Amino acid sequence: MNPFTGHNIALGKENTMGDSVMLLGDSNLWKSVKKTVELFYPGSPKENANYSVVDLGCLEGGYSVEFARMGFNTTGIEVRQDNIDKCNYVKQQLGLDNLKFVKDDVRNLKNHGRFDITLCYGLLYHLENPVAYLKTICENTNKLLVLHTHYANEHDFRYSLGALNNLYSPFEKRIKPLYTKRNYKLGRLTTNEGYRGRWYKEWNAGTSENKVSKMLWASHGNDKSFWLLKRDLMKALYAVGFDHVFEQANFIGDLAADNYIEYNDRSMIIAFKK
Ligand SMILES: C[S@@+](CC[C@H](N)C(=O)[O-])C[C@H]1O[C@@H](n2cnc3c(N)ncnc32)[C@H](O)[C@@H]1O
């Protein structure tokens, strides 16, 4: 099997990424999800067995494992064979009966049933039509969405430079005071699905399927993705049918640096239905 690329999971005798990398289960990234879920589902693992979770674009299954350890019936959906092989290896090693992985495009979410909790971590900003997908999520979620995602800014002069930003970007990196935000080389401010945001290039159009399948963290089936402005993302969450939306910041610290939210334009949003 190829080496694990992101999720260090404790398997008992060994960890998927060895001893020098923090375990996902010990990180604030996971603990922030867990603490939030416990606000809504404060029961014991036995009680949690009455509820279901879906982990969208689950990579190597680390978050799915932690949900299953909390007692939830958990399904991880992942499109790439390399990643799903690792998920299934983890499942086999842990022997958790309430954990399953399916190889599929997350756009087919509805084929896998309804879920009480949806985890959409590092996935929304890999989609071309994020608002349509938020609608799918909302229709398919009984209660809670935990969304960890990038968003775009309304004002960012670098993205108004167009192709010139490719020249500016390395220069900016060398002069520290200029480099306060990661440069994702997004496009100009525009509208998609009626909401404002910027396009992000995932890979060159026409890249072979075989090559794309080896980009283990990238989009699948779309060479560019739309990053909504944060305000538009919040609005869209209400528009698709969630009753409450708020931002959760417990994840900052350890794996994530203090300036993580501002530097990466990325945060954790919680949306739920009454
Ligand atoms: C940036 S990684 C995030 C992984 C994991 N959720 C995390 O936060 O650590 C994006 C993951 O989503 C998967 N992915 C991207 N587009 C997908 C799609 N349309 N359907 C299913 N999985 C997808 C990728 O293969 C990758 O595993």
PDB file of C-alpha atoms and ligand atoms in Angstrom:
ATOM      1  CA  MET A   1       0.000   0.000   0.000  1.00  0.00           C
ATOM      2  CA  ASN A   2       1.190   3.563  -0.690  1.00  0.00           C
ATOM      3  CA  PRO A   3       2.101   5.676   2.361  1.00  0.00           C
ATOM      4  CA  PHE A   4      -0.673   7.525   4.203  1.00  0.00           C
ATOM      5  CA  THR A   5      -0.651  11.234   3.319  1.00  0.00           C
ATOM      6  CA  GLY A   6      -2.751  12.978   5.959  1.00  0.00           C
ATOM      7  CA  HIS A   7      -4.469  10.913   8.642  1.00  0.00           C
ATOM      8  CA  ASN A   8      -2.357   9.435  11.399  1.00  0.00           C
ATOM      9  CA  ILE A   9      -4.672   6.818  12.870  1.00  0.00           C
ATOM     10  CA  ALA A  10      -3.896   4.644  15.893  1.00  0.00           C
ATOM     11  CA  LEU A  11      -4.438   1.030  14.845  1.00  0.00           C
ATOM     12  CA  GLY A  12      -3.317  -0.588  18.083  1.00  0.00           C
ATOM     13  CA  LYS A  13       0.111  -2.020  17.333  1.00  0.00           C
ATOM     14  CA  GLU A  14       1.008   0.742  14.880  1.00  0.00           C
ATOM     15  CA  ASN A  15      -0.040   4.163  13.655  1.00  0.00           C
ATOM     16  CA  THR A  16      -0.736   4.770   9.973  1.00  0.00           C
ATOM     17  CA  MET A  17       1.873   7.572   9.813  1.00  0.00           C
ATOM     18  CA  GLY A  18       4.238   6.435  12.556  1.00  0.00           C
ATOM     19  CA  ASP A  19       5.073   7.927  15.928  1.00  0.00           C
ATOM     20  CA  SER A  20       6.416  11.360  15.015  1.00  0.00           C
ATOM     21  CA  VAL A  21       3.150  12.766  13.596  1.00  0.00           C
ATOM     22  CA  MET A  22       0.277  13.797  15.880  1.00  0.00           C
ATOM     23  CA  LEU A  23      -2.607  11.354  15.865  1.00  0.00           C
ATOM     24  CA  LEU A  24      -5.700  12.790  14.217  1.00  0.00           C
ATOM     25  CA  GLY A  25      -7.731  11.653  17.221  1.00  0.00           C
ATOM     26  CA  ASP A  26      -5.545  13.788  19.546  1.00  0.00           C
ATOM     27  CA  SER A  27      -5.597  16.918  17.381  1.00  0.00           C
ATOM     28  CA  ASN A  28      -7.719  20.006  17.953  1.00  0.00           C
ATOM     29  CA  LEU A  29      -8.941  19.556  14.393  1.00  0.00           C
ATOM     30  CA  TRP A  30     -10.774  16.431  15.511  1.00  0.00           C
ATOM     31  CA  LYS A  31     -11.507  17.547  19.099  1.00  0.00           C
ATOM     32  CA  SER A  32     -13.304  20.644  17.817  1.00  0.00           C
ATOM     33  CA  VAL A  33     -15.585  18.417  15.743  1.00  0.00           C
ATOM     34  CA  LYS A  34     -16.133  16.057  18.677  1.00  0.00           C
ATOM     35  CA  LYS A  35     -16.934  18.846  21.148  1.00  0.00           C
ATOM     36  CA  THR A  36     -19.449  20.352  18.740  1.00  0.00           C
ATOM     37  CA  VAL A  37     -21.122  17.035  18.033  1.00  0.00           C
ATOM     38  CA  GLU A  38     -21.371  16.384  21.791  1.00  0.00           C
ATOM     39  CA  LEU A  39     -23.379  19.591  22.208  1.00  0.00           C
ATOM     40  CA  PHE A  40     -26.043  18.083  19.972  1.00  0.00           C
ATOM     41  CA  TYR A  41     -25.562  14.407  20.845  1.00  0.00           C
ATOM     42  CA  PRO A  42     -24.475  14.308  24.507  1.00  0.00           C
ATOM     43  CA  GLY A  43     -25.335  10.609  24.914  1.00  0.00           C
ATOM     44  CA  SER A  44     -23.194   7.555  25.566  1.00  0.00           C
ATOM     45  CA  PRO A  45     -21.664   5.542  22.695  1.00  0.00           C
ATOM     46  CA  LYS A  46     -24.606   3.141  23.131  1.00  0.00           C
ATOM     47  CA  GLU A  47     -27.079   5.997  22.587  1.00  0.00           C
ATOM     48  CA  ASN A  48     -25.027   7.353  19.680  1.00  0.00           C
ATOM     49  CA  ALA A  49     -25.550   3.993  17.950  1.00  0.00           C
ATOM     50  CA  ASN A  50     -29.060   5.260  17.116  1.00  0.00           C
ATOM     51  CA  TYR A  51     -27.599   7.987  14.906  1.00  0.00           C
ATOM     52  CA  SER A  52     -25.723   8.040  11.631  1.00  0.00           C
ATOM     53  CA  VAL A  53     -22.819  10.076  10.263  1.00  0.00           C
ATOM     54  CA  VAL A  54     -21.502  10.591   6.761  1.00  0.00           C
ATOM     55  CA  ASP A  55     -17.926  11.796   6.165  1.00  0.00           C
ATOM     56  CA  LEU A  56     -17.695  13.343   2.678  1.00  0.00           C
ATOM     57  CA  GLY A  57     -14.385  12.985   0.826  1.00  0.00           C
ATOM     58  CA  CYS A  58     -13.022  11.000   3.772  1.00  0.00           C
ATOM     59  CA  LEU A  59      -9.437  10.560   2.413  1.00  0.00           C
ATOM     60  CA  GLU A  60      -7.906   7.832   4.620  1.00  0.00           C
ATOM     61  CA  GLY A  61     -10.852   7.550   6.995  1.00  0.00           C
ATOM     62  CA  GLY A  62      -9.401   9.233  10.096  1.00  0.00           C
ATOM     63  CA  TYR A  63     -12.466  11.328  10.935  1.00  0.00           C
ATOM     64  CA  SER A  64     -14.814   8.432  10.135  1.00  0.00           C
ATOM     65  CA  VAL A  65     -12.899   6.229  12.576  1.00  0.00           C
ATOM     66  CA  GLU A  66     -13.262   8.791  15.364  1.00  0.00           C
ATOM     67  CA  PHE A  67     -17.028   9.076  14.782  1.00  0.00           C
ATOM     68  CA  ALA A  68     -17.326   5.278  14.860  1.00  0.00           C
ATOM     69  CA  ARG A  69     -15.330   5.250  18.102  1.00  0.00           C
ATOM     70  CA  MET A  70     -17.931   7.651  19.526  1.00  0.00           C
ATOM     71  CA  GLY A  71     -20.539   5.004  18.716  1.00  0.00           C
ATOM     72  CA  PHE A  72     -22.141   6.527  15.593  1.00  0.00           C
ATOM     73  CA  ASN A  73     -23.018   4.421  12.565  1.00  0.00           C
ATOM     74  CA  THR A  74     -20.519   5.930  10.194  1.00  0.00           C
ATOM     75  CA  THR A  75     -20.115   5.939   6.424  1.00  0.00           C
ATOM     76  CA  GLY A  76     -17.094   7.472   4.723  1.00  0.00           C
ATOM     77  CA  ILE A  77     -17.445   8.344   1.044  1.00  0.00           C
ATOM     78  CA  GLU A  78     -14.294   8.691  -1.022  1.00  0.00           C
ATOM     79  CA  VAL A  79     -13.813   8.625  -4.783  1.00  0.00           C
ATOM     80  CA  ARG A  80     -10.140   7.659  -5.132  1.00  0.00           C
ATOM     81  CA  GLN A  81      -9.119   3.998  -5.149  1.00  0.00           C
ATOM     82  CA  ASP A  82      -5.783   4.679  -3.439  1.00  0.00           C
ATOM     83  CA  ASN A  83      -7.528   6.447  -0.563  1.00  0.00           C
ATOM     84  CA  ILE A  84     -10.369   3.947  -0.241  1.00  0.00           C
ATOM     85  CA  ASP A  85      -7.864   1.073  -0.088  1.00  0.00           C
ATOM     86  CA  LYS A  86      -6.311   2.782   2.930  1.00  0.00           C
ATOM     87  CA  CYS A  87      -9.756   3.331   4.495  1.00  0.00           C
ATOM     88  CA  ASN A  88     -10.561  -0.355   4.113  1.00  0.00           C
ATOM     89  CA  TYR A  89      -7.188  -1.356   5.533  1.00  0.00           C
ATOM     90  CA  VAL A  90      -7.908   0.812   8.599  1.00  0.00           C
ATOM     91  CA  LYS A  91     -11.383  -0.695   8.966  1.00  0.00           C
ATOM     92  CA  GLN A  92      -9.980  -4.198   8.735  1.00  0.00           C
ATOM     93  CA  GLN A  93      -7.312  -3.464  11.358  1.00  0.00           C
ATOM     94  CA  LEU A  94      -9.790  -1.896  13.770  1.00  0.00           C
ATOM     95  CA  GLY A  95     -12.698  -4.273  13.221  1.00  0.00           C
ATOM     96  CA  LEU A  96     -15.293  -1.580  13.979  1.00  0.00           C
ATOM     97  CA  ASP A  97     -18.723  -2.966  12.999  1.00  0.00           C
ATOM     98  CA  ASN A  98     -20.320   0.482  12.846  1.00  0.00           C
ATOM     99  CA  LEU A  99     -17.867   1.795  10.238  1.00  0.00           C
ATOM    100  CA  LYS A 100     -18.090   1.427   6.489  1.00  0.00           C
ATOM    101  CA  PHE A 101     -16.480   3.048   3.478  1.00  0.00           C
ATOM    102  CA  VAL A 102     -17.897   3.398  -0.008  1.00  0.00           C
ATOM    103  CA  LYS A 103     -16.057   4.331  -3.157  1.00  0.00           C
ATOM    104  CA  ASP A 104     -18.193   6.918  -4.877  1.00  0.00           C
ATOM    105  CA  ASP A 105     -18.445  10.524  -5.970  1.00  0.00           C
ATOM    106  CA  VAL A 106     -19.900  12.567  -3.091  1.00  0.00           C
ATOM    107  CA  ARG A 107     -22.357  14.060  -5.570  1.00  0.00           C
ATOM    108  CA  ASN A 108     -24.175  10.697  -5.325  1.00  0.00           C
ATOM    109  CA  LEU A 109     -24.733  11.247  -1.602  1.00  0.00           C
ATOM    110  CA  LYS A 110     -28.463  10.578  -1.857  1.00  0.00           C
ATOM    111  CA  ASN A 111     -27.801   6.994  -3.004  1.00  0.00           C
ATOM    112  CA  HIS A 112     -26.375   6.218   0.425  1.00  0.00           C
ATOM    113  CA  GLY A 113     -29.359   7.130   2.599  1.00  0.00           C
ATOM    114  CA  ARG A 114     -30.077  10.002   4.988  1.00  0.00           C
ATOM    115  CA  PHE A 115     -27.717  10.903   7.811  1.00  0.00           C
ATOM    116  CA  ASP A 116     -28.165  12.657  11.155  1.00  0.00           C
ATOM    117  CA  ILE A 117     -24.752  14.310  10.974  1.00  0.00           C
ATOM    118  CA  THR A 118     -22.786  15.303   7.886  1.00  0.00           C
ATOM    119  CA  LEU A 119     -19.073  16.050   8.060  1.00  0.00           C
ATOM    120  CA  CYS A 120     -17.915  18.057   5.052  1.00  0.00           C
ATOM    121  CA  TYR A 121     -14.262  18.596   5.859  1.00  0.00           C
ATOM    122  CA  GLY A 122     -11.911  19.876   3.168  1.00  0.00           C
ATOM    123  CA  LEU A 123     -14.356  19.049   0.391  1.00  0.00           C
ATOM    124  CA  LEU A 124     -16.756  21.895  -0.454  1.00  0.00           C
ATOM    125  CA  TYR A 125     -14.021  24.031  -2.029  1.00  0.00           C
ATOM    126  CA  HIS A 126     -13.255  21.177  -4.425  1.00  0.00           C
ATOM    127  CA  LEU A 127     -16.651  21.493  -6.117  1.00  0.00           C
ATOM    128  CA  GLU A 128     -17.779  23.521  -9.125  1.00  0.00           C
ATOM    129  CA  ASN A 129     -21.296  24.146  -7.789  1.00  0.00           C
ATOM    130  CA  PRO A 130     -20.952  24.348  -4.022  1.00  0.00           C
ATOM    131  CA  VAL A 131     -24.394  25.858  -3.405  1.00  0.00           C
ATOM    132  CA  ALA A 132     -26.206  23.061  -5.259  1.00  0.00           C
ATOM    133  CA  TYR A 133     -24.162  20.658  -3.188  1.00  0.00           C
ATOM    134  CA  LEU A 134     -25.035  22.408   0.085  1.00  0.00           C
ATOM    135  CA  LYS A 135     -28.672  21.942  -0.924  1.00  0.00           C
ATOM    136  CA  THR A 136     -28.059  18.226  -1.467  1.00  0.00           C
ATOM    137  CA  ILE A 137     -26.381  18.031   1.941  1.00  0.00           C
ATOM    138  CA  CYS A 138     -29.222  19.888   3.648  1.00  0.00           C
ATOM    139  CA  GLU A 139     -31.904  17.689   2.063  1.00  0.00           C
ATOM    140  CA  ASN A 140     -29.967  14.619   3.145  1.00  0.00           C
ATOM    141  CA  THR A 141     -29.087  15.682   6.720  1.00  0.00           C
ATOM    142  CA  ASN A 142     -31.506  15.285   9.621  1.00  0.00           C
ATOM    143  CA  LYS A 143     -29.790  17.675  12.006  1.00  0.00           C
ATOM    144  CA  LEU A 144     -26.181  18.805  11.912  1.00  0.00           C
ATOM    145  CA  LEU A 145     -23.607  19.846   9.330  1.00  0.00           C
ATOM    146  CA  VAL A 146     -19.991  20.340  10.355  1.00  0.00           C
ATOM    147  CA  LEU A 147     -18.311  22.191   7.505  1.00  0.00           C
ATOM    148  CA  HIS A 148     -14.589  22.935   7.370  1.00  0.00           C
ATOM    149  CA  THR A 149     -13.832  24.946   4.282  1.00  0.00           C
ATOM    150  CA  HIS A 150     -11.873  27.609   2.454  1.00  0.00           C
ATOM    151  CA  TYR A 151     -13.701  30.708   1.276  1.00  0.00           C
ATOM    152  CA  ALA A 152     -12.736  33.669  -0.887  1.00  0.00           C
ATOM    153  CA  ASN A 153     -12.362  37.331   0.051  1.00  0.00           C
ATOM    154  CA  GLU A 154     -14.226  40.144  -1.642  1.00  0.00           C
ATOM    155  CA  HIS A 155     -11.124  42.350  -1.685  1.00  0.00           C
ATOM    156  CA  ASP A 156      -7.786  40.855  -2.648  1.00  0.00           C
ATOM    157  CA  PHE A 157      -5.718  42.894  -5.079  1.00  0.00           C
ATOM    158  CA  ARG A 158      -3.597  39.838  -5.974  1.00  0.00           C
ATOM    159  CA  TYR A 159      -6.547  38.146  -7.608  1.00  0.00           C
ATOM    160  CA  SER A 160      -7.341  41.256  -9.650  1.00  0.00           C
ATOM    161  CA  LEU A 161      -3.892  40.970 -11.252  1.00  0.00           C
ATOM    162  CA  GLY A 162      -5.041  37.987 -13.322  1.00  0.00           C
ATOM    163  CA  ALA A 163      -2.101  36.112 -14.876  1.00  0.00           C
ATOM    164  CA  LEU A 164       0.292  38.712 -13.402  1.00  0.00           C
ATOM    165  CA  ASN A 165      -0.342  37.159 -10.010  1.00  0.00           C
ATOM    166  CA  ASN A 166       1.815  34.236 -11.169  1.00  0.00           C
ATOM    167  CA  LEU A 167       4.730  36.693 -11.316  1.00  0.00           C
ATOM    168  CA  TYR A 168       3.778  38.444  -8.082  1.00  0.00           C
ATOM    169  CA  SER A 169       3.328  35.284  -6.040  1.00  0.00           C
ATOM    170  CA  PRO A 170       7.011  34.165  -5.725  1.00  0.00           C
ATOM    171  CA  PHE A 171       8.075  37.779  -5.104  1.00  0.00           C
ATOM    172  CA  GLU A 172       5.487  38.126  -2.314  1.00  0.00           C
ATOM    173  CA  LYS A 173       6.768  34.940  -0.671  1.00  0.00           C
ATOM    174  CA  ARG A 174      10.277  36.385  -0.330  1.00  0.00           C
ATOM    175  CA  ILE A 175       9.155  39.585   1.423  1.00  0.00           C
ATOM    176  CA  LYS A 176       7.613  38.495   4.695  1.00  0.00           C
ATOM    177  CA  PRO A 177       5.501  41.593   5.524  1.00  0.00           C
ATOM    178  CA  LEU A 178       3.778  41.162   2.123  1.00  0.00           C
ATOM    179  CA  TYR A 179       2.949  37.548   2.761  1.00  0.00           C
ATOM    180  CA  THR A 180       0.215  37.581   5.380  1.00  0.00           C
ATOM    181  CA  LYS A 181      -2.197  35.411   3.423  1.00  0.00           C
ATOM    182  CA  ARG A 182      -1.661  32.276   1.425  1.00  0.00           C
ATOM    183  CA  ASN A 183      -1.897  32.921  -2.299  1.00  0.00           C
ATOM    184  CA  TYR A 184      -4.208  30.377  -3.907  1.00  0.00           C
ATOM    185  CA  LYS A 185      -4.100  32.169  -7.291  1.00  0.00           C
ATOM    186  CA  LEU A 186      -7.870  32.505  -7.338  1.00  0.00           C
ATOM    187  CA  GLY A 187      -9.635  34.246 -10.214  1.00  0.00           C
ATOM    188  CA  ARG A 188     -11.375  37.619 -10.257  1.00  0.00           C
ATOM    189  CA  LEU A 189     -14.503  38.227  -8.194  1.00  0.00           C
ATOM    190  CA  THR A 190     -17.454  36.776 -10.088  1.00  0.00           C
ATOM    191  CA  THR A 191     -20.830  35.103  -9.666  1.00  0.00           C
ATOM    192  CA  ASN A 192     -21.714  31.424  -9.908  1.00  0.00           C
ATOM    193  CA  GLU A 193     -25.088  29.874  -8.989  1.00  0.00           C
ATOM    194  CA  GLY A 194     -26.207  33.405  -8.028  1.00  0.00           C
ATOM    195  CA  TYR A 195     -23.526  33.742  -5.321  1.00  0.00           C
ATOM    196  CA  ARG A 196     -20.240  35.660  -5.324  1.00  0.00           C
ATOM    197  CA  GLY A 197     -16.834  34.060  -5.161  1.00  0.00           C
ATOM    198  CA  ARG A 198     -13.719  33.218  -7.116  1.00  0.00           C
ATOM    199  CA  TRP A 199     -12.609  30.290  -9.237  1.00  0.00           C
ATOM    200  CA  TYR A 200      -9.743  28.049  -8.149  1.00  0.00           C
ATOM    201  CA  LYS A 201      -7.832  25.975 -10.697  1.00  0.00           C
ATOM    202  CA  GLU A 202      -7.457  22.369  -9.527  1.00  0.00           C
ATOM    203  CA  TRP A 203      -5.594  20.916 -12.506  1.00  0.00           C
ATOM    204  CA  ASN A 204      -5.165  21.554 -16.248  1.00  0.00           C
ATOM    205  CA  ALA A 205      -8.293  20.844 -18.281  1.00  0.00           C
ATOM    206  CA  GLY A 206      -7.691  17.654 -20.262  1.00  0.00           C
ATOM    207  CA  THR A 207      -5.443  16.043 -17.621  1.00  0.00           C
ATOM    208  CA  SER A 208      -5.850  12.263 -17.934  1.00  0.00           C
ATOM    209  CA  GLU A 209      -8.151  10.463 -15.503  1.00  0.00           C
ATOM    210  CA  ASN A 210      -5.232   8.325 -14.432  1.00  0.00           C
ATOM    211  CA  LYS A 211      -3.209  11.406 -13.446  1.00  0.00           C
ATOM    212  CA  VAL A 212      -6.146  12.979 -11.609  1.00  0.00           C
ATOM    213  CA  SER A 213      -6.744   9.753  -9.683  1.00  0.00           C
ATOM    214  CA  LYS A 214      -3.204  10.114  -8.296  1.00  0.00           C
ATOM    215  CA  MET A 215      -3.799  13.657  -7.016  1.00  0.00           C
ATOM    216  CA  LEU A 216      -4.962  12.255  -3.723  1.00  0.00           C
ATOM    217  CA  TRP A 217      -6.304  15.488  -2.203  1.00  0.00           C
ATOM    218  CA  ALA A 218      -7.757  17.183  -5.277  1.00  0.00           C
ATOM    219  CA  SER A 219     -11.157  17.549  -6.925  1.00  0.00           C
ATOM    220  CA  HIS A 220     -12.596  14.784  -9.035  1.00  0.00           C
ATOM    221  CA  GLY A 221     -14.498  15.385 -12.283  1.00  0.00           C
ATOM    222  CA  ASN A 222     -14.055  19.180 -12.291  1.00  0.00           C
ATOM    223  CA  ASP A 223     -10.829  20.967 -13.182  1.00  0.00           C
ATOM    224  CA  LYS A 224     -11.853  24.146 -11.371  1.00  0.00           C
ATOM    225  CA  SER A 225     -13.733  24.778  -8.144  1.00  0.00           C
ATOM    226  CA  PHE A 226     -15.728  27.743  -6.925  1.00  0.00           C
ATOM    227  CA  TRP A 227     -14.775  29.323  -3.602  1.00  0.00           C
ATOM    228  CA  LEU A 228     -17.694  31.324  -2.231  1.00  0.00           C
ATOM    229  CA  LEU A 229     -17.140  34.567  -0.362  1.00  0.00           C
ATOM    230  CA  LYS A 230     -17.597  33.871   3.344  1.00  0.00           C
ATOM    231  CA  ARG A 231     -20.696  36.083   3.508  1.00  0.00           C
ATOM    232  CA  ASP A 232     -22.202  34.319   0.502  1.00  0.00           C
ATOM    233  CA  LEU A 233     -21.400  30.933   1.999  1.00  0.00           C
ATOM    234  CA  MET A 234     -23.264  31.868   5.181  1.00  0.00           C
ATOM    235  CA  LYS A 235     -26.222  33.197   3.178  1.00  0.00           C
ATOM    236  CA  ALA A 236     -26.316  30.049   1.054  1.00  0.00           C
ATOM    237  CA  LEU A 237     -26.423  27.845   4.154  1.00  0.00           C
ATOM    238  CA  TYR A 238     -29.607  29.603   5.287  1.00  0.00           C
ATOM    239  CA  ALA A 239     -31.036  29.649   1.766  1.00  0.00           C
ATOM    240  CA  VAL A 240     -30.689  25.887   1.318  1.00  0.00           C
ATOM    241  CA  GLY A 241     -32.638  25.271   4.531  1.00  0.00           C
ATOM    242  CA  PHE A 242     -30.462  25.302   7.656  1.00  0.00           C
ATOM    243  CA  ASP A 243     -32.052  27.177  10.586  1.00  0.00           C
ATOM    244  CA  HIS A 244     -28.876  28.178  12.439  1.00  0.00           C
ATOM    245  CA  VAL A 245     -25.369  28.887  11.221  1.00  0.00           C
ATOM    246  CA  PHE A 246     -22.355  29.816  13.309  1.00  0.00           C
ATOM    247  CA  GLU A 247     -18.569  29.742  13.216  1.00  0.00           C
ATOM    248  CA  GLN A 248     -16.618  27.509  15.590  1.00  0.00           C
ATOM    249  CA  ALA A 249     -12.988  28.247  16.440  1.00  0.00           C
ATOM    250  CA  ASN A 250     -11.951  25.437  18.817  1.00  0.00           C
ATOM    251  CA  PHE A 251      -9.806  23.888  16.131  1.00  0.00           C
ATOM    252  CA  ILE A 252      -7.107  26.543  16.344  1.00  0.00           C
ATOM    253  CA  GLY A 253      -3.928  25.409  18.069  1.00  0.00           C
ATOM    254  CA  ASP A 254      -1.585  22.425  17.796  1.00  0.00           C
ATOM    255  CA  LEU A 255      -1.826  21.257  14.163  1.00  0.00           C
ATOM    256  CA  ALA A 256      -3.309  24.598  13.082  1.00  0.00           C
ATOM    257  CA  ALA A 257      -1.247  27.741  13.686  1.00  0.00           C
ATOM    258  CA  ASP A 258      -2.731  30.733  15.544  1.00  0.00           C
ATOM    259  CA  ASN A 259      -3.234  32.751  12.378  1.00  0.00           C
ATOM    260  CA  TYR A 260      -4.702  29.753  10.545  1.00  0.00           C
ATOM    261  CA  ILE A 261      -8.109  31.292   9.782  1.00  0.00           C
ATOM    262  CA  GLU A 262      -6.759  34.590   8.397  1.00  0.00           C
ATOM    263  CA  TYR A 263      -3.751  33.088   6.630  1.00  0.00           C
ATOM    264  CA  ASN A 264      -5.646  30.281   4.928  1.00  0.00           C
ATOM    265  CA  ASP A 265      -9.080  31.894   4.551  1.00  0.00           C
ATOM    266  CA  ARG A 266     -10.486  28.737   6.033  1.00  0.00           C
ATOM    267  CA  SER A 267     -12.766  28.105   8.961  1.00  0.00           C
ATOM    268  CA  MET A 268     -15.209  25.731  10.603  1.00  0.00           C
ATOM    269  CA  ILE A 269     -18.880  26.475  10.147  1.00  0.00           C
ATOM    270  CA  ILE A 270     -21.683  24.704  11.982  1.00  0.00           C
ATOM    271  CA  ALA A 271     -25.172  24.596  10.476  1.00  0.00           C
ATOM    272  CA  PHE A 272     -28.159  22.807  11.945  1.00  0.00           C
ATOM    273  CA  LYS A 273     -31.868  22.291  11.669  1.00  0.00           C
ATOM    274  CA  LYS A 274     -34.237  22.881  14.554  1.00  0.00           C
TER     275      LYS A 274
HETATM  276  C1  LIG B   1      -8.473  18.030   0.791  1.00  0.00           C
HETATM  277  S1  LIG B   1      -8.890  16.342   0.971  1.00  0.00           S
HETATM  278  C2  LIG B   1      -9.729  16.371   2.533  1.00  0.00           C
HETATM  279  C3  LIG B   1      -9.745  15.013   3.179  1.00  0.00           C
HETATM  280  C4  LIG B   1     -10.421  14.870   4.531  1.00  0.00           C
HETATM  281  N1  LIG B   1     -11.842  15.157   4.462  1.00  0.00           N
HETATM  282  C5  LIG B   1      -9.748  15.778   5.527  1.00  0.00           C
HETATM  283  O1  LIG B   1     -10.268  16.853   5.805  1.00  0.00           O
HETATM  284  O2  LIG B   1      -8.674  15.428   6.042  1.00  0.00           O
HETATM  285  C6  LIG B   1     -10.252  16.146  -0.196  1.00  0.00           C
HETATM  286  C7  LIG B   1     -10.722  14.693  -0.251  1.00  0.00           C
HETATM  287  O3  LIG B   1     -11.954  14.645  -0.971  1.00  0.00           O
HETATM  288  C8  LIG B   1     -11.865  13.654  -1.989  1.00  0.00           C
HETATM  289  N2  LIG B   1     -12.736  14.101  -3.071  1.00  0.00           N
HETATM  290  C9  LIG B   1     -12.603  15.203  -3.846  1.00  0.00           C
HETATM  291  N3  LIG B   1     -13.642  15.316  -4.692  1.00  0.00           N
HETATM  292  C10 LIG B   1     -14.447  14.248  -4.446  1.00  0.00           C
HETATM  293  C11 LIG B   1     -15.676  13.817  -4.989  1.00  0.00           C
HETATM  294  N4  LIG B   1     -16.288  14.511  -5.955  1.00  0.00           N
HETATM  295  N5  LIG B   1     -16.229  12.698  -4.485  1.00  0.00           N
HETATM  296  C12 LIG B   1     -15.623  11.999  -3.491  1.00  0.00           C
HETATM  297  N6  LIG B   1     -14.457  12.355  -2.936  1.00  0.00           N
HETATM  298  C13 LIG B   1     -13.875  13.474  -3.398  1.00  0.00           C
HETATM  299  C14 LIG B   1     -10.401  13.603  -2.346  1.00  0.00           C
HETATM  300  O4  LIG B   1     -10.055  12.404  -2.983  1.00  0.00           O
HETATM  301  C15 LIG B   1      -9.761  13.770  -0.973  1.00  0.00           C
HETATM  302  O5  LIG B   1      -9.706  12.576  -0.283  1.00  0.00           O
END
